[in-house]
Amino acid sequence: VITVTVDTGGIDAAAAATLESRARELGAVEHHLVAAKGPYFDRVLRYLLIGNARRGQMYPFCVGAERVLQAQMIAEMAKTLGTASVAHGCTAAGNDQVRFELGAYALMPNVRVIAPWREWDLLSRDKLLAYADTHGIPVDYKKRKGGAPYSMDANLLHISYEGGIL
């Protein structure tokens, strides 16, 4: 397994080191951090800013657009590495799986996409956490007050939060 992380502005040096260390601890033979702040601004963000694109007229429309660039960069890295397969950790219920997979298929029509959430019957966070526990995979699973899970997604423009009542 070779891991690839595409940095669109949410990864500092400490986070980059943690990502590489974790990838190696979990068995990756290589880890690549693709610096994509420039391409993210040039190809995506500048147009969103010029158009004042907002989701629900309220907050910057970034994460969905960011995923397309990430899929493109991952497909480019897959071609460079000479692999015909890519995997992602997007949840089976989310839009991100569609963005990553269609991006991969558009750039690599014969690619094999591996989606563990769907393929291994990990269709809930509880099942995913049980799988990680059974296989000795440490997971830093944070919970909001009241037990509702949340996640954060940072890039050059903003941080979005998701989960529970959010």
Coordinates of N, CA and C in Angstrom, one line a residue:
V1 N 0.8 -1.2 0.0 CA 0.0 0.0 0.0 C 0.9 1.2 0.0
I2 N 0.5 2.2 -0.9 CA 1.2 3.5 -0.9 C 0.1 4.5 -0.6
T3 N 0.4 5.4 0.4 CA -0.6 6.4 0.7 C -0.3 7.7 0.1
V4 N -1.4 8.4 -0.2 CA -1.2 9.8 -0.8 C -2.2 10.7 -0.1
T5 N -1.7 11.8 0.4 CA -2.4 12.9 1.0 C -2.3 14.1 0.1
V6 N -3.3 14.8 -0.2 CA -3.3 16.0 -1.0 C -3.6 17.2 -0.1
D7 N -2.6 18.1 0.0 CA -2.7 19.2 1.0 C -3.2 20.4 0.2
T8 N -4.4 20.8 0.5 CA -5.0 22.0 -0.1 C -5.0 23.2 0.9
G9 N -4.2 23.1 1.9 CA -4.0 24.2 2.8 C -4.4 23.9 4.2
G10 N -4.7 22.6 4.6 CA -5.1 22.3 6.0 C -4.1 21.5 6.7
I11 N -2.9 21.3 6.2 CA -1.9 20.4 6.8 C -0.6 21.2 7.1
D12 N -0.3 21.3 8.4 CA 0.9 22.0 8.8 C 2.0 20.9 8.9
A13 N 3.2 21.3 9.3 CA 4.4 20.4 9.3 C 4.2 19.3 10.3
A14 N 3.6 19.6 11.5 CA 3.4 18.5 12.5 C 2.3 17.5 12.0
A15 N 1.3 18.0 11.3 CA 0.2 17.1 10.8 C 0.8 16.2 9.7
A16 N 1.7 16.8 8.9 CA 2.3 16.0 7.8 C 3.2 14.9 8.3
A17 N 3.9 15.2 9.4 CA 4.8 14.2 10.0 C 3.9 13.1 10.6
T18 N 2.8 13.5 11.3 CA 1.9 12.5 11.9 C 1.3 11.6 10.8
L19 N 0.9 12.2 9.7 CA 0.3 11.4 8.6 C 1.3 10.4 8.1
E20 N 2.5 10.8 7.8 CA 3.5 9.9 7.3 C 3.8 8.8 8.3
S21 N 4.0 9.2 9.6 CA 4.3 8.2 10.6 C 3.2 7.2 10.7
R22 N 2.0 7.6 10.8 CA 0.8 6.7 10.9 C 0.7 5.8 9.7
A23 N 0.9 6.3 8.5 CA 0.9 5.5 7.3 C 1.9 4.4 7.4
R24 N 3.1 4.7 7.8 CA 4.2 3.7 7.9 C 3.8 2.7 9.0
E25 N 3.3 3.2 10.2 CA 2.9 2.3 11.3 C 1.9 1.3 10.8
L26 N 1.0 1.7 9.9 CA -0.1 0.8 9.5 C 0.3 0.0 8.3
G27 N 1.6 0.1 7.9 CA 2.1 -0.9 6.8 C 2.3 -0.3 5.5
A28 N 2.1 1.0 5.3 CA 2.4 1.6 4.0 C 3.9 1.5 3.6
V29 N 4.2 1.2 2.4 CA 5.6 1.1 2.0 C 6.1 2.5 1.6
E30 N 5.2 3.4 1.2 CA 5.5 4.7 0.8 C 4.4 5.6 1.2
H31 N 4.7 6.9 1.5 CA 3.7 7.9 1.7 C 4.1 9.1 0.9
H32 N 3.1 9.7 0.2 CA 3.4 10.9 -0.5 C 2.4 12.0 -0.1
L33 N 3.0 13.2 0.2 CA 2.2 14.4 0.5 C 2.3 15.3 -0.7
V34 N 1.2 15.5 -1.4 CA 1.2 16.3 -2.6 C 0.8 17.8 -2.2
A35 N 1.7 18.7 -2.4 CA 1.5 20.1 -2.1 C 0.6 20.7 -3.2
A36 N -0.6 21.0 -2.8 CA -1.6 21.4 -3.8 C -2.2 22.8 -3.5
K37 N -1.6 23.6 -2.6 CA -2.2 24.9 -2.3 C -2.3 25.8 -3.6
G38 N -1.2 25.8 -4.3 CA -1.2 26.6 -5.5 C -2.2 26.1 -6.5
P39 N -2.2 24.9 -6.9 CA -3.2 24.4 -7.9 C -4.6 24.5 -7.3
Y40 N -4.8 24.4 -6.0 CA -6.1 24.5 -5.5 C -6.6 26.0 -5.7
F41 N -5.7 26.9 -5.4 CA -6.1 28.3 -5.6 C -6.3 28.6 -7.1
D42 N -5.3 28.2 -7.9 CA -5.4 28.5 -9.4 C -6.5 27.9 -10.1
R43 N -6.8 26.6 -9.8 CA -7.8 25.9 -10.6 C -9.2 25.9 -10.0
V44 N -9.3 26.2 -8.7 CA -10.6 26.0 -8.0 C -11.0 27.3 -7.3
L45 N -10.2 27.6 -6.2 CA -10.6 28.6 -5.3 C -10.8 30.0 -5.9
R46 N -9.9 30.4 -6.8 CA -10.1 31.7 -7.3 C -11.4 31.9 -8.0
Y47 N -11.9 30.9 -8.7 CA -13.2 31.0 -9.4 C -14.4 31.0 -8.4
L48 N -14.2 30.3 -7.3 CA -15.2 30.3 -6.3 C -15.3 31.7 -5.6
L49 N -14.1 32.3 -5.4 CA -14.1 33.6 -4.8 C -14.6 34.7 -5.7
I50 N -14.2 34.6 -7.0 CA -14.7 35.6 -8.0 C -16.2 35.5 -8.1
G51 N -16.8 34.3 -8.1 CA -18.2 34.1 -8.2 C -19.0 34.2 -6.9
N52 N -18.2 34.4 -5.8 CA -18.9 34.5 -4.5 C -19.8 33.3 -4.3
A53 N -19.2 32.1 -4.7 CA -20.0 30.8 -4.6 C -20.2 30.5 -3.1
R54 N -21.4 30.3 -2.7 CA -21.7 29.9 -1.4 C -22.8 28.8 -1.3
R55 N -22.6 27.9 -0.4 CA -23.6 26.8 -0.2 C -24.7 27.4 0.6
G56 N -25.9 27.3 0.0 CA -27.1 27.8 0.7 C -27.0 29.3 1.0
Q57 N -26.3 30.0 0.1 CA -26.0 31.5 0.3 C -25.4 31.8 1.6
M58 N -24.8 30.8 2.3 CA -24.3 31.1 3.6 C -22.8 31.0 3.8
Y59 N -22.2 29.9 3.4 CA -20.8 29.7 3.7 C -20.1 29.2 2.4
P60 N -18.8 29.5 2.4 CA -18.0 29.2 1.2 C -18.2 27.7 0.7
F61 N -18.4 27.6 -0.6 CA -18.5 26.3 -1.2 C -17.1 25.8 -1.6
C62 N -16.5 25.0 -0.7 CA -15.1 24.7 -0.9 C -14.8 23.2 -0.9
V63 N -15.4 22.5 0.1 CA -15.0 21.1 0.3 C -15.3 20.2 -1.0
G64 N -16.5 20.4 -1.5 CA -16.9 19.6 -2.7 C -16.0 19.9 -3.9
A65 N -15.7 21.1 -4.1 CA -14.8 21.5 -5.2 C -13.4 21.1 -4.9
E66 N -13.0 21.1 -3.7 CA -11.6 20.6 -3.3 C -11.5 19.1 -3.7
R67 N -12.5 18.3 -3.5 CA -12.4 16.9 -3.7 C -12.1 16.6 -5.2
V68 N -12.6 17.4 -6.1 CA -12.3 17.1 -7.5 C -10.8 17.3 -7.8
L69 N -10.2 18.3 -7.2 CA -8.8 18.5 -7.4 C -8.0 17.4 -6.7
Q70 N -8.4 17.0 -5.5 CA -7.7 15.9 -4.8 C -7.8 14.6 -5.6
A71 N -9.0 14.3 -6.2 CA -9.1 13.1 -7.0 C -8.2 13.2 -8.2
Q72 N -8.1 14.4 -8.9 CA -7.2 14.5 -10.0 C -5.8 14.3 -9.6
M73 N -5.3 14.9 -8.5 CA -3.9 14.7 -8.1 C -3.6 13.3 -7.7
I74 N -4.6 12.6 -7.1 CA -4.4 11.2 -6.7 C -4.3 10.3 -8.0
A75 N -5.2 10.6 -8.9 CA -5.1 9.9 -10.2 C -3.7 10.1 -10.9
E76 N -3.3 11.3 -10.9 CA -1.9 11.6 -11.5 C -0.8 10.9 -10.7
M77 N -0.9 10.8 -9.4 CA 0.1 10.1 -8.6 C 0.0 8.6 -8.9
A78 N -1.2 8.1 -9.1 CA -1.4 6.7 -9.4 C -0.7 6.3 -10.7
K79 N -0.9 7.2 -11.7 CA -0.3 7.0 -13.0 C 1.2 7.0 -12.9
T80 N 1.7 8.0 -12.1 CA 3.2 8.1 -11.9 C 3.8 6.9 -11.2
L81 N 3.0 6.3 -10.3 CA 3.4 5.1 -9.6 C 3.2 3.8 -10.3
G82 N 2.5 3.9 -11.4 CA 2.2 2.8 -12.3 C 1.2 1.8 -11.7
T83 N 0.2 2.3 -10.9 CA -0.8 1.4 -10.3 C -2.1 1.6 -11.1
A84 N -2.9 0.5 -11.1 CA -4.2 0.5 -11.7 C -5.3 0.6 -10.7
S85 N -5.0 0.8 -9.4 CA -5.9 0.8 -8.4 C -5.8 2.0 -7.5
V86 N -6.9 2.5 -7.0 CA -6.8 3.5 -6.0 C -7.9 3.2 -4.9
A87 N -7.7 3.6 -3.7 CA -8.6 3.4 -2.6 C -8.9 4.7 -1.9
H88 N -10.1 4.8 -1.3 CA -10.4 6.0 -0.5 C -11.2 5.6 0.7
G89 N -11.2 6.4 1.7 CA -11.8 6.1 2.9 C -13.1 6.9 3.1
C90 N -13.7 7.4 2.0 CA -15.0 8.1 2.1 C -16.1 7.2 2.6
T91 N -17.0 7.8 3.4 CA -18.1 7.0 3.9 C -19.0 6.7 2.8
A92 N -19.7 5.6 2.9 CA -20.6 5.1 1.8 C -21.8 6.0 1.7
A93 N -22.1 6.8 2.7 CA -23.3 7.6 2.6 C -23.0 9.0 2.1
G94 N -21.7 9.3 1.9 CA -21.4 10.7 1.6 C -21.2 11.0 0.1
N95 N -21.2 12.3 -0.2 CA -21.0 12.7 -1.6 C -19.5 12.6 -2.0
D96 N -18.6 12.6 -1.0 CA -17.2 12.5 -1.4 C -16.8 11.3 -2.2
Q97 N -17.4 10.1 -1.8 CA -17.1 8.9 -2.6 C -17.4 9.1 -4.0
V98 N -18.5 9.8 -4.4 CA -18.9 10.0 -5.8 C -17.8 10.9 -6.4
R99 N -17.5 12.0 -5.7 CA -16.5 12.9 -6.3 C -15.1 12.2 -6.5
F100 N -14.6 11.5 -5.6 CA -13.4 10.8 -5.7 C -13.4 9.7 -6.8
E101 N -14.5 8.9 -6.8 CA -14.6 7.9 -7.8 C -14.8 8.4 -9.2
L102 N -15.7 9.3 -9.4 CA -15.9 9.8 -10.8 C -14.6 10.6 -11.3
G103 N -13.9 11.3 -10.3 CA -12.7 11.9 -10.7 C -11.7 10.9 -11.2
A104 N -11.5 9.8 -10.4 CA -10.6 8.7 -10.8 C -11.0 8.1 -12.1
Y105 N -12.3 7.8 -12.3 CA -12.7 7.1 -13.6 C -12.5 8.1 -14.7
A106 N -12.7 9.4 -14.5 CA -12.6 10.3 -15.6 C -11.1 10.4 -16.1
L107 N -10.2 10.3 -15.2 CA -8.8 10.4 -15.6 C -8.1 9.0 -15.8
M108 N -8.7 8.0 -15.3 CA -8.1 6.6 -15.5 C -9.3 5.7 -15.7
P109 N -9.9 5.6 -16.9 CA -11.1 4.9 -17.1 C -11.1 3.4 -16.7
N110 N -9.9 2.8 -16.7 CA -9.8 1.4 -16.3 C -9.3 1.2 -14.9
V111 N -9.4 2.2 -14.1 CA -8.9 2.1 -12.7 C -9.8 1.2 -11.9
R112 N -9.2 0.5 -10.9 CA -10.0 -0.3 -9.9 C -10.1 0.6 -8.7
V113 N -11.3 1.0 -8.3 CA -11.5 1.8 -7.1 C -11.9 0.8 -6.0
I114 N -11.2 1.0 -4.9 CA -11.4 0.2 -3.7 C -12.0 1.1 -2.6
A115 N -13.2 0.7 -2.2 CA -14.0 1.6 -1.2 C -14.3 0.7 0.0
P116 N -13.4 0.6 1.0 CA -13.6 -0.3 2.1 C -15.0 -0.1 2.8
W117 N -15.5 1.1 3.0 CA -16.7 1.3 3.7 C -17.8 0.4 3.1
R118 N -17.8 0.4 1.7 CA -18.9 -0.4 1.0 C -18.5 -1.9 0.9
E119 N -17.3 -2.1 0.5 CA -16.8 -3.5 0.2 C -16.7 -4.4 1.4
W120 N -16.4 -3.9 2.6 CA -16.2 -4.7 3.7 C -17.3 -4.5 4.8
D121 N -18.5 -4.1 4.3 CA -19.6 -3.9 5.2 C -19.3 -3.1 6.5
L122 N -18.7 -2.0 6.2 CA -18.4 -1.0 7.3 C -19.3 0.2 7.2
L123 N -20.6 0.0 7.0 CA -21.5 1.0 6.7 C -21.9 1.9 7.9
S124 N -21.2 1.8 9.0 CA -21.5 2.6 10.1 C -20.2 2.9 10.8
R125 N -20.2 4.0 11.6 CA -19.0 4.3 12.4 C -18.7 3.2 13.4
D126 N -19.8 2.7 14.0 CA -19.6 1.6 15.0 C -19.0 0.4 14.4
K127 N -19.4 0.0 13.2 CA -18.7 -1.1 12.5 C -17.3 -0.8 12.2
L128 N -17.0 0.4 11.7 CA -15.7 0.8 11.4 C -14.8 0.8 12.6
L129 N -15.3 1.3 13.7 CA -14.5 1.3 15.0 C -14.3 -0.1 15.5
A130 N -15.3 -1.0 15.4 CA -15.1 -2.4 15.8 C -14.0 -3.0 14.9
Y131 N -14.0 -2.8 13.6 CA -13.0 -3.3 12.7 C -11.6 -2.9 13.1
A132 N -11.5 -1.6 13.4 CA -10.2 -1.0 13.8 C -9.7 -1.6 15.1
D133 N -10.6 -1.8 16.0 CA -10.3 -2.4 17.3 C -9.8 -3.8 17.1
T134 N -10.6 -4.6 16.4 CA -10.3 -6.0 16.1 C -8.9 -6.2 15.5
H135 N -8.5 -5.2 14.6 CA -7.3 -5.4 13.8 C -6.2 -4.5 14.4
G136 N -6.3 -4.0 15.6 CA -5.3 -3.2 16.3 C -4.9 -1.9 15.6
I137 N -5.9 -1.3 15.0 CA -5.7 0.0 14.3 C -6.1 1.1 15.3
P138 N -5.1 1.9 15.7 CA -5.5 3.0 16.7 C -6.3 4.1 15.9
V139 N -7.4 4.5 16.5 CA -8.2 5.5 15.9 C -8.4 6.6 16.9
D140 N -8.1 7.8 16.6 CA -8.3 9.0 17.4 C -9.8 9.5 17.1
Y141 N -10.7 8.9 17.8 CA -12.1 9.2 17.6 C -12.6 10.2 18.6
K142 N -12.8 11.4 18.1 CA -13.3 12.4 19.0 C -14.8 12.5 19.0
K143 N -15.3 12.9 20.2 CA -16.8 13.0 20.3 C -17.1 14.4 20.9
R144 N -18.2 14.9 20.3 CA -18.7 16.2 20.9 C -19.4 15.9 22.1
K145 N -19.7 17.0 22.9 CA -20.5 16.9 24.1 C -21.8 16.1 23.8
G146 N -22.2 15.2 24.5 CA -23.3 14.4 24.3 C -23.1 13.1 23.5
G147 N -21.9 12.9 23.0 CA -21.5 11.7 22.3 C -21.6 11.8 20.8
A148 N -22.0 12.9 20.2 CA -22.2 12.9 18.8 C -20.8 13.1 18.1
P149 N -20.4 12.3 17.1 CA -19.1 12.4 16.5 C -19.1 13.7 15.6
Y150 N -17.9 14.1 15.3 CA -17.7 15.3 14.4 C -16.4 15.1 13.6
S151 N -16.3 15.8 12.5 CA -15.1 15.8 11.8 C -14.8 17.3 11.3
M152 N -13.6 17.6 11.0 CA -13.2 18.9 10.5 C -12.5 18.7 9.2
D153 N -12.7 19.6 8.3 CA -12.0 19.6 7.0 C -11.5 21.0 6.7
A154 N -10.1 21.1 6.7 CA -9.5 22.4 6.5 C -8.9 22.5 5.2
N155 N -9.0 23.7 4.6 CA -8.2 24.0 3.4 C -7.8 25.5 3.4
L156 N -7.3 26.0 2.3 CA -6.8 27.4 2.2 C -7.8 28.4 2.7
L157 N -9.1 28.2 2.4 CA -10.1 29.2 2.7 C -10.7 29.1 4.0
H158 N -11.0 27.9 4.5 CA -11.8 27.8 5.7 C -11.7 26.4 6.3
I159 N -12.4 26.2 7.4 CA -12.6 24.9 8.0 C -14.1 24.6 8.1
S160 N -14.5 23.4 7.6 CA -15.9 23.0 7.8 C -16.0 21.9 8.8
Y161 N -17.0 21.9 9.5 CA -17.3 21.0 10.6 C -18.5 20.2 10.2
E162 N -18.6 18.9 10.6 CA -19.7 18.1 10.2 C -19.9 17.1 11.3
G163 N -21.2 16.8 11.6 CA -21.5 15.7 12.5 C -22.7 16.1 13.4
G164 N -23.3 15.0 13.9 CA -24.4 15.2 14.9 C -25.4 16.2 14.4
I165 N -25.7 17.1 15.3 CA -26.7 18.2 15.0 C -26.2 19.2 14.1
L166 N -24.8 19.2 13.8 CA -24.3 20.2 12.9 C -24.8 20.0 11.5

